[in-house]
Amino acid sequence: MFEIAVIEDPAAAEASLDPVRARLLAALAEPASATMLAARVGLARQKVNYHLRALEQHGLIELVEERRKGNVTERVMRATAASYVISPAALSAVRPDPAQAPDRLSARWLLAIAARLVQDVGALITGADRAGKRVATFAVDADVRFASAADRSAFAEELAAALTGLVGKYHDERAPGGRRHRVVVALHPGIDLPTGGPEAS
């Protein structure tokens, strides 16, 4: 089981978003049979089996083992990942395009950048899994509390200058065998969970 998997296929995304199937996916963090799941989620076993077939068809769950019980073979299933992210590739016709109206102060442009990040890294993970390789990535996640909006603005300017300097220092357009990497830096107000309301700015 993967820690996280990216759903790129529209039909798989649709299957995962069905409320009943989403509950079954969550329940299948631990292996279970249709009979076990039926008791756990309060549905008829036949209905659970129907949803399990759909989830298995889209690669969201997998067979762990088969158990023989009398004249019946019980299939024990498990989710293929502990959690899932739906790639914007699943909505190819309407996925956001960061090349449209780039504006580093726009929250919507930031969202388009984040969507591209999910899509790109998802594609890299899928390809690496197929090839049995790892993806070379690096991420930093930090919280900073600004005393004022002026401090926040100054921080953003210094960060942009530092990043521009690093890119200029290490970027080599003519390096033989070099590989392009994308650098994404984001700054946004924090969210206080579980209320989900943004902090005062």
Coordinates of C-alpha atoms in Angstrom, one line a residue:
M1 CA 0.0 0.0 0.0
F2 CA 1.3 3.4 -0.9
E3 CA 1.1 6.3 1.6
I4 CA -0.5 8.5 -1.1
A5 CA -1.6 7.9 -4.7
V6 CA -2.6 10.3 -7.4
I7 CA -5.7 9.6 -9.4
E8 CA -5.3 10.7 -13.0
D9 CA -8.1 8.8 -14.8
P10 CA -11.5 10.7 -14.9
A11 CA -13.5 7.5 -14.3
A12 CA -11.3 6.5 -11.3
A13 CA -11.8 10.0 -9.9
E14 CA -15.6 9.7 -10.4
A15 CA -15.5 6.3 -8.6
S16 CA -13.5 7.7 -5.7
L17 CA -15.9 10.7 -5.2
D18 CA -19.0 8.5 -4.8
P19 CA -19.9 8.9 -1.1
V20 CA -20.4 5.1 -0.5
R21 CA -17.2 4.2 -2.4
A22 CA -15.3 6.9 -0.5
R23 CA -16.5 5.3 2.8
L24 CA -15.4 1.8 1.6
L25 CA -12.0 3.1 0.5
A26 CA -11.5 4.6 3.9
A27 CA -12.6 1.4 5.6
L28 CA -10.2 -0.6 3.4
A29 CA -7.1 1.0 5.0
E30 CA -7.1 -2.4 6.7
P31 CA -7.9 -5.5 4.6
A32 CA -11.5 -6.7 4.8
S33 CA -14.0 -8.8 2.9
A34 CA -17.3 -7.7 1.6
T35 CA -19.0 -9.4 4.5
M36 CA -16.9 -7.6 7.0
L37 CA -17.4 -4.3 5.3
A38 CA -21.2 -4.8 5.0
A39 CA -21.4 -5.1 8.8
R40 CA -19.0 -2.1 9.3
V41 CA -20.8 0.3 7.0
G42 CA -24.4 -0.9 7.3
L43 CA -25.0 -2.0 3.7
A44 CA -26.1 -5.3 2.1
R45 CA -23.1 -7.5 1.1
Q46 CA -24.3 -7.6 -2.5
K47 CA -24.3 -3.8 -2.6
V48 CA -20.8 -3.7 -1.1
N49 CA -19.6 -6.2 -3.7
Y50 CA -21.0 -4.1 -6.5
H51 CA -19.0 -1.0 -5.2
L52 CA -15.9 -3.1 -4.6
R53 CA -15.9 -4.3 -8.2
A54 CA -16.0 -0.7 -9.4
L55 CA -13.2 0.3 -7.1
E56 CA -11.1 -2.7 -8.1
Q57 CA -11.7 -2.0 -11.8
H58 CA -10.1 1.5 -11.4
G59 CA -7.1 0.2 -9.4
L60 CA -8.2 1.9 -6.1
I61 CA -8.3 -1.4 -4.2
E62 CA -6.5 -4.7 -4.6
L63 CA -6.9 -8.3 -3.7
V64 CA -4.9 -9.3 -0.6
E65 CA -6.0 -12.9 -0.3
E66 CA -8.8 -15.4 -1.0
R67 CA -10.3 -17.4 1.8
R68 CA -12.4 -20.6 1.2
K69 CA -15.5 -20.8 3.5
G70 CA -17.6 -23.8 2.6
N71 CA -18.7 -23.5 -0.9
V72 CA -17.9 -19.7 -1.0
T73 CA -14.5 -18.1 -1.8
E74 CA -14.3 -14.8 0.2
R75 CA -12.1 -12.1 -1.3
V76 CA -10.2 -9.9 1.1
M77 CA -9.5 -6.5 -0.4
R78 CA -7.4 -3.5 0.6
A79 CA -7.0 0.1 -0.6
T80 CA -4.0 0.6 -2.8
A81 CA -3.1 3.7 -0.9
A82 CA -3.8 5.3 2.6
S83 CA -4.9 8.5 0.9
Y84 CA -5.6 9.8 -2.6
V85 CA -5.2 13.1 -4.5
I86 CA -7.1 13.8 -7.7
S87 CA -4.8 15.2 -10.3
P88 CA -6.1 18.1 -12.5
A89 CA -5.3 15.8 -15.4
A90 CA -8.6 14.0 -14.5
L91 CA -10.3 17.3 -15.6
S92 CA -8.1 17.9 -18.6
A93 CA -10.6 20.1 -20.5
V94 CA -11.0 22.5 -17.6
R95 CA -7.8 22.2 -15.6
P96 CA -6.2 25.5 -14.7
D97 CA -3.3 26.8 -16.8
P98 CA -0.7 28.9 -14.9
A99 CA 0.5 30.4 -18.2
Q100 CA -2.8 32.3 -18.3
A101 CA -2.5 35.7 -16.6
P102 CA 0.5 35.0 -14.4
D103 CA 0.3 37.3 -11.3
R104 CA 2.5 36.5 -8.3
L105 CA 0.1 38.3 -6.0
S106 CA -3.0 36.5 -7.2
A107 CA -4.4 33.7 -5.0
R108 CA -6.1 32.1 -8.1
W109 CA -2.8 32.1 -9.9
L110 CA -1.2 30.4 -6.9
L111 CA -4.0 27.8 -7.0
A112 CA -3.2 27.2 -10.7
I113 CA 0.5 26.7 -9.8
A114 CA -0.5 24.3 -7.0
A115 CA -2.7 22.4 -9.4
R116 CA 0.1 22.1 -11.9
L117 CA 2.4 20.9 -9.1
V118 CA -0.1 18.1 -8.2
Q119 CA -0.4 17.1 -11.8
D120 CA 3.4 17.1 -12.5
V121 CA 4.4 15.3 -9.3
G122 CA 1.5 12.8 -9.8
A123 CA 2.8 12.0 -13.3
L124 CA 6.3 11.6 -12.0
I125 CA 5.2 9.3 -9.2
T126 CA 3.1 7.2 -11.6
G127 CA 6.1 6.9 -14.0
A128 CA 8.5 6.1 -11.2
D129 CA 6.3 3.4 -9.8
R130 CA 6.0 1.7 -13.1
A131 CA 9.8 1.9 -13.6
G132 CA 10.5 0.8 -10.0
K133 CA 12.5 4.0 -9.3
R134 CA 12.3 7.0 -6.9
V135 CA 11.6 10.6 -7.8
A136 CA 14.2 13.2 -6.8
T137 CA 12.2 15.9 -5.1
F138 CA 12.7 18.3 -2.2
A139 CA 10.2 20.3 -0.2
V140 CA 10.2 22.8 2.6
D141 CA 7.1 23.5 4.7
A142 CA 7.3 26.3 7.3
D143 CA 5.1 28.7 9.3
V144 CA 6.1 32.3 9.8
R145 CA 4.0 34.8 11.8
F146 CA 4.4 38.4 10.6
A147 CA 4.1 41.4 12.9
S148 CA 2.6 43.5 10.0
A149 CA 1.6 43.5 6.4
A150 CA 4.8 45.5 5.7
D151 CA 6.9 42.7 7.2
R152 CA 5.1 40.2 5.1
S153 CA 5.7 42.2 1.9
A154 CA 9.4 42.7 2.8
F155 CA 9.8 38.9 3.4
A156 CA 8.2 38.1 0.0
E157 CA 10.6 40.5 -1.7
E158 CA 13.7 39.1 0.0
L159 CA 12.5 35.6 -0.7
A160 CA 12.0 36.4 -4.4
A161 CA 15.5 38.1 -4.6
A162 CA 17.2 35.1 -2.9
L163 CA 15.4 32.6 -5.2
T164 CA 16.3 34.7 -8.3
G165 CA 19.9 34.7 -7.2
L166 CA 20.0 30.9 -6.7
V167 CA 18.4 30.2 -10.0
G168 CA 20.8 32.5 -11.8
K169 CA 23.8 30.8 -10.0
Y170 CA 22.8 27.2 -10.8
H171 CA 20.8 27.3 -14.0
D172 CA 22.9 26.0 -17.0
E173 CA 21.1 26.0 -20.2
R174 CA 23.9 24.2 -22.0
A175 CA 24.8 21.5 -19.5
P176 CA 25.2 18.2 -21.2
G177 CA 22.9 15.7 -19.6
G178 CA 21.3 18.4 -17.5
R179 CA 17.7 18.0 -16.5
R180 CA 15.1 20.8 -16.0
H181 CA 13.6 21.1 -12.5
R182 CA 10.7 23.3 -11.5
V183 CA 10.9 25.4 -8.3
V184 CA 7.7 26.5 -6.7
V185 CA 7.6 28.8 -3.6
A186 CA 4.3 29.8 -2.1
L187 CA 3.2 32.1 0.7
H188 CA -0.3 32.3 1.9
P189 CA -2.3 32.9 5.1
G190 CA -2.5 29.9 7.4
I191 CA -5.7 28.1 8.1
D192 CA -6.7 27.3 11.7
L193 CA -8.2 23.8 11.7
P194 CA -10.7 22.4 12.3
T195 CA -12.8 25.5 11.8
G196 CA -11.2 26.1 8.4
G197 CA -11.3 29.9 8.7
P198 CA -8.2 31.9 7.5
E199 CA -6.2 33.7 10.1
A200 CA -6.6 37.4 10.3
S201 CA -4.1 39.2 8.0

